[in-house]
Structures are given as C-alpha cells and as structure tokens.
C-alpha cells in the first residue's frame, strides 16, 4: 500500500513538471482562456443590452495586445467595428474588480485592414457617456 502511494505521488510530480511548460507556452501564445471567456461573454452581452444586433456590427473579435494597458481591466479586450463607421475601431474591456464592461476612450482610425492612421478620443456615433483611458 505504501509503495502505491509513493508511486502515485512520484507520478503526479512528474506529470506536473511535464504539463506546466506546455500550459505556460499555450497561455503565452494564445492568451489566458479564462480572460478570453470573461471578456467575450461580457462584452457581447453588453452590446446586446445596448441594442446592437449583428447587422450593426461589421467586425467583432477578442484581441490580446502585445503591450501593457490599463491595470484595472483584463489584459485581453474586445475590438468592435460598427457598420455605419467602418473606419473606426472601438475597444472594450472588462474590469477586474466588478467584471463591468468599459469602453476605452481612444479609438483607432484606420484606412485599410491593419493599416492604422491615428488614435482619436473625439466623441463619435457609438461613444459611450463614460469611458476609460487605454493606457492609464
């Protein structure tokens, strides 16, 4: 019985040492799956509550920035391009504390796919009354 317990413990330790690097590599390459779930679920629900339908949205997706952003929100956030403003990219985040959806004040103005022109904080058609700074 004692040998079985020792064998089980050693097996568990070996499996842990093998699995941890794979999990870390996955998270580094694909982002934290928990954050992705929370952000995607909450922002989609928020947009529906605001009255937006799939016809109003030209593009929506979860993105992981490669640099640090506002510490009060999860690192991964949600990119939305509305059909009536195809040149603007709105960014949404979810706060760590209350899991509330916030819109970032900064919006990317772009000319072509992945070719950004400038960042703007001006009030636009889909700007929410309250917003959060992207880098604060």
N, CA, C and O atoms as a DFTB+ gen file, in Angstrom:
544 C
 N C O
     1  1       0.822      -1.190       0.000
     2  2       0.000       0.000       0.000
     3  2       0.868       1.257       0.000
     4  3       0.571       2.235      -0.686
     5  1       1.943       1.210       0.782
     6  2       2.838       2.349       0.876
     7  2       3.541       2.597      -0.460
     8  3       3.765       3.746      -0.844
     9  1       3.887       1.523      -1.163
    10  2       4.554       1.653      -2.459
    11  2       3.621       2.295      -3.485
    12  3       4.064       3.078      -4.325
    13  1       2.329       1.964      -3.418
    14  2       1.356       2.551      -4.340
    15  2       1.238       4.062      -4.128
    16  3       1.171       4.827      -5.091
    17  1       1.216       4.476      -2.893
    18  2       1.109       5.906      -2.580
    19  2       2.354       6.648      -3.052
    20  3       2.253       7.722      -3.644
    21  1       3.524       6.077      -2.792
    22  2       4.775       6.702      -3.235
    23  2       4.820       6.769      -4.760
    24  3       5.194       7.799      -5.321
    25  1       4.446       5.687      -5.432
    26  2       4.414       5.667      -6.900
    27  2       3.437       6.715      -7.437
    28  3       3.735       7.404      -8.413
    29  1       2.276       6.833      -6.801
    30  2       1.270       7.811      -7.215
    31  2       1.787       9.243      -7.046
    32  3       1.592      10.079      -7.928
    33  1       2.435       9.522      -5.931
    34  2       2.984      10.859      -5.686
    35  2       4.089      11.204      -6.685
    36  3       4.126      12.314      -7.216
    37  1       4.976      10.264      -6.935
    38  2       6.061      10.500      -7.896
    39  2       5.484      10.707      -9.294
    40  3       5.940      11.586     -10.025
    41  1       4.498       9.917      -9.669
    42  2       3.854      10.072     -10.981
    43  2       3.192      11.440     -11.103
    44  3       3.291      12.093     -12.142
    45  1       2.523      11.870     -10.048
    46  2       1.865      13.174     -10.042
    47  2       2.876      14.311     -10.193
    48  3       2.631      15.266     -10.929
    49  1       3.987      14.210      -9.509
    50  2       5.035      15.230      -9.603
    51  2       5.632      15.267     -11.004
    52  3       5.844      16.349     -11.552
    53  1       5.904      14.124     -11.587
    54  2       6.471      14.057     -12.940
    55  2       5.494      14.646     -13.961
    56  3       5.895      15.432     -14.820
    57  1       4.232      14.275     -13.872
    58  2       3.223      14.800     -14.801
    59  2       3.108      16.319     -14.656
    60  3       2.974      17.028     -15.653
    61  1       3.159      16.816     -13.432
    62  2       3.090      18.261     -13.200
    63  2       4.272      18.971     -13.841
    64  3       4.093      19.992     -14.506
    65  1       5.475      18.447     -13.652
    66  2       6.660      19.070     -14.249
    67  2       6.619      19.044     -15.776
    68  3       7.159      19.941     -16.424
    69  1       5.998      18.046     -16.339
    70  2       5.884      17.974     -17.801
    71  2       4.770      18.891     -18.303
    72  3       4.928      19.531     -19.342
    73  1       3.650      18.968     -17.586
    74  2       2.479      19.721     -18.047
    75  2       2.643      21.234     -17.908
    76  3       2.163      21.980     -18.762
    77  1       3.302      21.697     -16.862
    78  2       3.412      23.140     -16.608
    79  2       4.040      23.896     -17.776
    80  3       3.486      24.925     -18.163
    81  1       5.139      23.468     -18.359
    82  2       5.692      24.210     -19.504
    83  2       4.730      24.275     -20.696
    84  3       4.652      25.300     -21.373
    85  1       4.002      23.189     -20.952
    86  2       3.041      23.198     -22.060
    87  2       1.914      24.199     -21.810
    88  3       1.492      24.906     -22.724
    89  1       1.434      24.256     -20.577
    90  2       0.372      25.204     -20.225
    91  2       0.883      26.635     -20.364
    92  3       0.182      27.489     -20.907
    93  1       2.082      26.904     -19.885
    94  2       2.648      28.252     -19.992
    95  2       2.852      28.666     -21.448
    96  3       2.559      29.805     -21.811
    97  1       3.339      27.774     -22.267
    98  2       3.533      28.083     -23.689
    99  2       2.192      28.361     -24.358
   100  3       2.089      29.274     -25.177
   101  1       1.170      27.589     -24.021
   102  2      -0.162      27.820     -24.586
   103  2      -0.675      29.205     -24.203
   104  3      -1.173      29.940     -25.056
   105  1      -0.558      29.565     -22.922
   106  2      -1.050      30.866     -22.459
   107  2      -0.271      31.998     -23.114
   108  3      -0.862      33.013     -23.482
   109  1       1.031      31.849     -23.266
   110  2       1.820      32.895     -23.916
   111  2       1.442      33.067     -25.388
   112  3       1.433      34.189     -25.893
   113  1       1.135      31.988     -26.067
   114  2       0.807      32.061     -27.491
   115  2      -0.647      32.421     -27.768
   116  3      -0.933      33.100     -28.754
   117  1      -1.565      31.982     -26.925
   118  2      -2.991      32.144     -27.205
   119  2      -3.720      33.016     -26.196
   120  3      -4.916      33.257     -26.363
   121  1      -3.059      33.488     -25.174
   122  2      -3.718      34.288     -24.149
   123  2      -4.387      33.405     -23.109
   124  3      -4.521      32.194     -23.280
   125  1      -4.793      34.038     -22.048
   126  2      -5.432      33.340     -20.950
   127  2      -6.855      32.947     -21.358
   128  3      -7.663      33.830     -21.644
   129  1      -7.183      31.665     -21.393
   130  2      -8.518      31.251     -21.836
   131  2      -9.637      31.749     -20.921
   132  3     -10.749      31.997     -21.389
   133  1      -9.358      31.900     -19.629
   134  2     -10.366      32.425     -18.703
   135  2     -10.693      33.874     -19.048
   136  3     -11.863      34.249     -19.117
   137  1      -9.655      34.694     -19.265
   138  2      -9.880      36.095     -19.634
   139  2     -10.637      36.197     -20.951
   140  3     -11.542      37.020     -21.091
   141  1     -10.272      35.372     -21.900
   142  2     -10.946      35.393     -23.201
   143  2     -12.432      35.088     -23.033
   144  3     -13.273      35.750     -23.641
   145  1     -12.757      34.096     -22.218
   146  2     -14.152      33.739     -21.970
   147  2     -14.903      34.891     -21.305
   148  3     -15.995      35.260     -21.740
   149  1     -14.314      35.460     -20.245
   150  2     -14.963      36.543     -19.498
   151  2     -15.197      37.755     -20.396
   152  3     -16.299      38.301     -20.427
   153  1     -14.170      38.175     -21.124
   154  2     -14.281      39.368     -21.968
   155  2     -15.288      39.143     -23.094
   156  3     -16.154      39.988     -23.321
   157  1     -15.190      38.031     -23.792
   158  2     -16.097      37.759     -24.913
   159  2     -17.544      37.685     -24.443
   160  3     -18.432      38.266     -25.066
   161  1     -17.778      36.979     -23.359
   162  2     -19.142      36.821     -22.840
   163  2     -19.718      38.159     -22.381
   164  3     -20.836      38.514     -22.754
   165  1     -18.960      38.901     -21.574
   166  2     -19.481      40.145     -21.006
   167  2     -19.664      41.239     -22.045
   168  3     -20.667      41.952     -22.008
   169  1     -18.729      41.392     -22.966
   170  2     -18.855      42.456     -23.965
   171  2     -19.986      42.135     -24.940
   172  3     -20.738      43.034     -25.316
   173  1     -20.122      40.894     -25.352
   174  2     -21.226      40.513     -26.244
   175  2     -22.570      40.803     -25.589
   176  3     -23.476      41.338     -26.228
   177  1     -22.697      40.449     -24.314
   178  2     -23.928      40.722     -23.569
   179  2     -24.164      42.218     -23.452
   180  3     -25.298      42.677     -23.587
   181  1     -23.108      42.985     -23.203
   182  2     -23.209      44.443     -23.087
   183  2     -23.694      45.062     -24.402
   184  3     -24.571      45.925     -24.397
   185  1     -23.131      44.626     -25.510
   186  2     -23.534      45.170     -26.813
   187  2     -24.994      44.833     -27.122
   188  3     -25.718      45.665     -27.668
   189  1     -25.424      43.630     -26.778
   190  2     -26.827      43.259     -26.969
   191  2     -27.733      44.113     -26.092
   192  3     -28.799      44.541     -26.536
   193  1     -27.317      44.369     -24.842
   194  2     -28.106      45.198     -23.933
   195  2     -28.198      46.641     -24.426
   196  3     -29.179      47.333     -24.151
   197  1     -27.184      47.090     -25.147
   198  2     -27.196      48.447     -25.713
   199  2     -28.077      48.511     -26.966
   200  3     -28.301      49.593     -27.508
   201  1     -28.574      47.368     -27.423
   202  2     -29.483      47.335     -28.562
   203  2     -28.829      47.055     -29.900
   204  3     -29.477      47.177     -30.940
   205  1     -27.565      46.683     -29.896
   206  2     -26.872      46.390     -31.152
   207  2     -27.157      44.953     -31.597
   208  3     -27.213      44.033     -30.781
   209  1     -27.332      44.786     -32.896
   210  2     -27.529      43.458     -33.477
   211  2     -26.316      43.122     -34.340
   212  3     -25.435      43.960     -34.532
   213  1     -26.272      41.909     -34.853
   214  2     -25.166      41.501     -35.729
   215  2     -25.113      42.346     -36.999
   216  3     -24.043      42.537     -37.577
   217  1     -26.268      42.852     -37.433
   218  2     -26.297      43.710     -38.626
   219  2     -25.614      45.051     -38.377
   220  3     -25.090      45.664     -39.307
   221  1     -25.617      45.512     -37.115
   222  2     -24.981      46.788     -36.767
   223  2     -23.467      46.668     -36.678
   224  3     -22.756      47.669     -36.763
   225  1     -22.971      45.447     -36.508
   226  2     -21.542      45.226     -36.286
   227  2     -20.891      44.657     -37.542
   228  3     -21.300      43.613     -38.052
   229  1     -19.887      45.348     -38.024
   230  2     -19.149      44.884     -39.195
   231  2     -18.127      43.816     -38.799
   232  3     -17.908      42.845     -39.523
   233  1     -17.509      44.019     -37.633
   234  2     -16.476      43.102     -37.153
   235  2     -16.433      43.173     -35.635
   236  3     -16.542      44.253     -35.053
   237  1     -16.275      42.035     -35.004
   238  2     -16.096      41.985     -33.551
   239  2     -15.224      40.787     -33.225
   240  3     -15.440      39.689     -33.737
   241  1     -14.228      41.009     -32.361
   242  2     -13.338      39.904     -32.013
   243  2     -12.553      40.221     -30.748
   244  3     -12.365      41.381     -30.381
   245  1     -12.105      39.168     -30.098
   246  2     -11.248      39.269     -28.924
   247  2      -9.815      39.466     -29.397
   248  3      -9.367      38.791     -30.324
   249  1      -9.093      40.388     -28.765
   250  2      -7.692      40.605     -29.132
   251  2      -6.828      40.675     -27.878
   252  3      -7.293      41.061     -26.806
   253  1      -5.574      40.299     -28.030
   254  2      -4.575      40.368     -26.959
   255  2      -3.508      41.362     -27.375
   256  3      -2.730      41.073     -28.285
   257  1      -3.445      42.536     -26.733
   258  2      -2.381      43.474     -27.090
   259  2      -1.020      42.934     -26.673
   260  3      -0.917      42.142     -25.737
   261  1       0.005      43.361     -27.363
   262  2       1.365      42.897     -27.080
   263  2       2.101      43.843     -26.129
   264  3       3.312      43.725     -25.945
   265  1       1.380      44.765     -25.537
   266  2       1.972      45.736     -24.614
   267  2       1.017      45.908     -23.438
   268  3      -0.133      45.473     -23.495
   269  1       1.501      46.549     -22.366
   270  2       0.689      46.731     -21.171
   271  2      -0.352      47.813     -21.394
   272  3      -0.092      48.828     -22.041
   273  1      -1.546      47.572     -20.842
   274  2      -2.626      48.548     -20.920
   275  2      -3.068      48.883     -19.505
   276  3      -2.363      48.578     -18.543
   277  1      -4.209      49.497     -19.377
   278  2      -4.789      49.890     -18.104
   279  2      -4.829      48.698     -17.140
   280  3      -5.332      47.630     -17.489
   281  1      -4.296      48.887     -15.924
   282  2      -4.217      47.802     -14.940
   283  2      -5.564      47.403     -14.348
   284  3      -5.691      46.308     -13.799
   285  1      -6.571      48.270     -14.449
   286  2      -7.857      47.963     -13.825
   287  2      -8.724      47.035     -14.672
   288  3      -9.755      46.554     -14.202
   289  1      -8.319      46.781     -15.906
   290  2      -9.086      45.890     -16.787
   291  2      -8.237      44.672     -17.151
   292  3      -7.011      44.698     -17.051
   293  1      -8.915      43.613     -17.572
   294  2      -8.192      42.432     -18.043
   295  2      -7.351      42.801     -19.257
   296  3      -7.716      43.687     -20.029
   297  1      -6.235      42.122     -19.419
   298  2      -5.302      42.450     -20.498
   299  2      -5.935      42.264     -21.876
   300  3      -5.767      43.116     -22.749
   301  1      -6.641      41.193     -22.078
   302  2      -7.316      40.973     -23.354
   303  2      -8.547      41.850     -23.450
   304  3      -9.233      42.070     -22.452
   305  1      -8.835      42.351     -24.634
   306  2     -10.043      43.144     -24.790
   307  2     -10.732      42.844     -26.113
   308  3     -10.297      41.974     -26.867
   309  1     -11.798      43.564     -26.384
   310  2     -12.698      43.250     -27.484
   311  2     -12.700      44.398     -28.480
   312  3     -12.883      45.558     -28.110
   313  1     -12.494      44.063     -29.736
   314  2     -12.472      45.059     -30.815
   315  2     -13.812      44.998     -31.544
   316  3     -14.282      43.920     -31.908
   317  1     -14.428      46.175     -31.754
   318  2     -15.710      46.243     -32.456
   319  2     -15.629      47.309     -33.539
   320  3     -15.186      48.430     -33.287
   321  1     -16.061      46.952     -34.747
   322  2     -16.183      47.904     -35.853
   323  2     -17.659      47.921     -36.234
   324  3     -18.227      46.892     -36.602
   325  1     -18.275      49.097     -36.141
   326  2     -19.694      49.233     -36.459
   327  2     -19.878      49.454     -37.958
   328  3     -19.025      50.043     -38.621
   329  1     -20.998      48.975     -38.475
   330  2     -21.263      49.036     -39.917
   331  2     -21.372      50.472     -40.420
   332  3     -20.978      50.760     -41.551
   333  1     -21.903      51.380     -39.590
   334  2     -22.055      52.766     -40.040
   335  2     -20.792      53.608     -39.844
   336  3     -20.741      54.754     -40.292
   337  1     -19.784      53.058     -39.185
   338  2     -18.485      53.725     -39.020
   339  2     -17.362      52.720     -39.299
   340  3     -16.628      52.352     -38.382
   341  1     -17.222      52.278     -40.531
   342  2     -16.232      51.229     -40.821
   343  2     -14.782      51.687     -40.698
   344  3     -13.871      50.861     -40.746
   345  1     -14.555      52.977     -40.542
   346  2     -13.189      53.498     -40.420
   347  2     -12.730      53.610     -38.964
   348  3     -11.574      53.950     -38.711
   349  1     -13.619      53.329     -37.999
   350  2     -13.279      53.430     -36.579
   351  2     -13.319      52.059     -35.914
   352  3     -14.200      51.242     -36.179
   353  1     -12.350      51.835     -35.051
   354  2     -12.271      50.588     -34.292
   355  2     -12.445      50.926     -32.813
   356  3     -11.595      51.586     -32.217
   357  1     -13.542      50.473     -32.229
   358  2     -13.819      50.709     -30.816
   359  2     -13.242      49.552     -30.009
   360  3     -13.276      48.401     -30.443
   361  1     -12.714      49.868     -28.834
   362  2     -12.142      48.846     -27.962
   363  2     -12.895      48.822     -26.640
   364  3     -13.160      49.863     -26.040
   365  1     -13.232      47.630     -26.203
   366  2     -13.931      47.428     -24.939
   367  2     -13.081      46.538     -24.042
   368  3     -12.338      45.677     -24.513
   369  1     -13.207      46.767     -22.740
   370  2     -12.518      45.937     -21.765
   371  2     -13.463      45.558     -20.643
   372  3     -14.580      46.070     -20.561
   373  1     -13.014      44.661     -19.777
   374  2     -13.797      44.233     -18.621
   375  2     -12.948      44.479     -17.382
   376  3     -11.798      44.046     -17.310
   377  1     -13.531      45.186     -16.394
   378  2     -12.787      45.499     -15.180
   379  2     -12.543      44.233     -14.367
   380  3     -13.382      43.333     -14.323
   381  1     -11.390      44.182     -13.730
   382  2     -11.020      43.009     -12.936
   383  2     -11.881      42.894     -11.681
   384  3     -12.268      41.795     -11.283
   385  1     -12.173      44.019     -11.073
   386  2     -12.865      44.007      -9.792
   387  2     -14.341      43.634      -9.916
   388  3     -14.796      42.684      -9.278
   389  1     -15.090      44.374     -10.729
   390  2     -16.544      44.187     -10.787
   391  2     -17.035      43.473     -12.034
   392  3     -18.232      43.226     -12.179
   393  1     -16.115      43.138     -12.939
   394  2     -16.470      42.498     -14.215
   395  2     -17.431      43.369     -15.028
   396  3     -18.304      42.854     -15.726
   397  1     -17.265      44.697     -14.932
   398  2     -18.085      45.625     -15.701
   399  2     -17.420      45.903     -17.037
   400  3     -16.195      45.976     -17.127
   401  1     -18.228      46.058     -18.069
   402  2     -17.715      46.362     -19.398
   403  2     -17.487      47.864     -19.501
   404  3     -18.360      48.660     -19.155
   405  1     -16.307      48.243     -19.978
   406  2     -15.984      49.655     -20.196
   407  2     -15.508      49.835     -21.634
   408  3     -14.879      48.956     -22.223
   409  1     -15.827      50.990     -22.166
   410  2     -15.322      51.328     -23.496
   411  2     -14.084      52.197     -23.293
   412  3     -14.092      53.107     -22.465
   413  1     -13.038      51.922     -24.035
   414  2     -11.849      52.757     -23.957
   415  2     -12.113      54.053     -24.718
   416  3     -12.737      54.042     -25.779
   417  1     -11.633      55.175     -24.167
   418  2     -11.858      56.484     -24.790
   419  2     -11.181      56.579     -26.150
   420  3     -11.696      57.230     -27.059
   421  1     -10.042      55.939     -26.289
   422  2      -9.292      56.004     -27.541
   423  2      -9.886      55.043     -28.566
   424  3     -10.212      53.896     -28.259
   425  1     -10.015      55.541     -29.779
   426  2     -10.494      54.724     -30.893
   427  2      -9.467      54.810     -32.001
   428  3      -8.872      55.864     -32.222
   429  1      -9.256      53.714     -32.691
   430  2      -8.304      53.693     -33.801
   431  2      -9.022      54.073     -35.090
   432  3     -10.044      53.482     -35.439
   433  1      -8.481      55.059     -35.788
   434  2      -8.981      55.418     -37.108
   435  2      -8.083      54.723     -38.107
   436  3      -6.865      54.896     -38.073
   437  1      -8.672      53.936     -39.000
   438  2      -7.826      53.219     -39.947
   439  2      -8.318      53.379     -41.373
   440  3      -9.492      53.641     -41.633
   441  1      -7.377      53.212     -42.281
   442  2      -7.657      53.376     -43.700
   443  2      -7.892      52.016     -44.341
   444  3      -8.885      51.824     -45.042
   445  1      -7.002      51.087     -44.111
   446  2      -7.109      49.733     -44.653
   447  2      -6.981      48.743     -43.513
   448  3      -6.621      49.110     -42.394
   449  1      -7.273      47.509     -43.799
   450  2      -7.125      46.446     -42.807
   451  2      -5.699      46.437     -42.250
   452  3      -4.739      46.300     -43.008
   453  1      -5.563      46.579     -40.960
   454  2      -4.273      46.562     -40.251
   455  2      -3.349      47.717     -40.627
   456  3      -2.142      47.635     -40.397
   457  1      -3.887      48.782     -41.196
   458  2      -3.077      49.957     -41.520
   459  2      -3.675      51.154     -40.787
   460  3      -4.564      51.826     -41.309
   461  1      -3.188      51.417     -39.580
   462  2      -3.784      52.436     -38.733
   463  2      -3.246      53.818     -39.057
   464  3      -2.080      53.983     -39.415
   465  1      -4.104      54.790     -38.926
   466  2      -3.728      56.157     -39.215
   467  2      -3.452      56.915     -37.934
   468  3      -2.342      57.411     -37.741
   469  1      -4.426      57.017     -37.062
   470  2      -4.219      57.738     -35.806
   471  2      -5.223      57.278     -34.756
   472  3      -6.217      56.616     -35.058
   473  1      -4.933      57.647     -33.532
   474  2      -5.823      57.345     -32.406
   475  2      -6.593      58.620     -32.070
   476  3      -6.003      59.698     -31.988
   477  1      -7.893      58.504     -31.879
   478  2      -8.721      59.667     -31.580
   479  2      -9.510      59.446     -30.296
   480  3      -9.859      58.315     -29.958
   481  1      -9.790      60.541     -29.581
   482  2     -10.622      60.479     -28.381
   483  2     -11.886      61.314     -28.562
   484  3     -12.620      61.551     -27.603
   485  1     -12.135      61.755     -29.780
   486  2     -13.317      62.573     -30.051
   487  2     -14.592      61.767     -29.854
   488  3     -14.596      60.542     -29.976
   489  1     -15.677      62.480     -29.546
   490  2     -16.988      61.850     -29.404
   491  2     -17.461      61.401     -30.783
   492  3     -17.457      62.189     -31.728
   493  1     -17.866      60.150     -30.900
   494  2     -18.325      59.602     -32.175
   495  2     -19.717      58.989     -31.986
   496  3     -20.274      59.032     -30.889
   497  1     -20.267      58.429     -33.043
   498  2     -21.639      57.896     -33.005
   499  2     -21.860      56.866     -31.903
   500  3     -22.915      56.865     -31.268
   501  1     -20.910      56.013     -31.670
   502  2     -21.093      54.912     -30.723
   503  2     -20.276      55.090     -29.448
   504  3     -20.076      54.131     -28.702
   505  1     -19.804      56.306     -29.191
   506  2     -19.077      56.576     -27.950
   507  2     -20.047      56.505     -26.779
   508  3     -21.151      57.047     -26.841
   509  1     -19.632      55.841     -25.726
   510  2     -20.458      55.771     -24.527
   511  2     -20.182      56.988     -23.659
   512  3     -19.135      57.623     -23.784
   513  1     -21.136      57.314     -22.768
   514  2     -21.004      58.505     -21.927
   515  2     -19.774      58.431     -21.032
   516  3     -19.070      59.424     -20.854
   517  1     -19.518      57.259     -20.473
   518  2     -18.343      57.073     -19.623
   519  2     -17.369      56.146     -20.330
   520  3     -17.756      55.122     -20.894
   521  1     -16.101      56.525     -20.289
   522  2     -15.075      55.685     -20.910
   523  2     -13.834      55.659     -20.020
   524  3     -13.703      56.459     -19.094
   525  1     -12.944      54.746     -20.308
   526  2     -11.719      54.546     -19.541
   527  2     -10.518      54.799     -20.434
   528  3     -10.528      54.465     -21.619
   529  1      -9.479      55.395     -19.852
   530  2      -8.245      55.609     -20.616
   531  2      -7.580      54.272     -20.903
   532  3      -7.540      53.386     -20.050
   533  1      -7.066      54.143     -22.101
   534  2      -6.462      52.896     -22.564
   535  2      -5.164      52.578     -21.827
   536  3      -4.929      51.427     -21.461
   537  1      -4.335      53.567     -21.607
   538  2      -3.010      53.329     -21.018
   539  2      -2.915      53.712     -19.549
   540  3      -1.841      53.572     -18.965
   541  1      -3.951      54.172     -18.946
   542  2      -3.878      54.645     -17.567
   543  2      -3.882      53.517     -16.576
   544  3      -3.826      53.754     -15.370
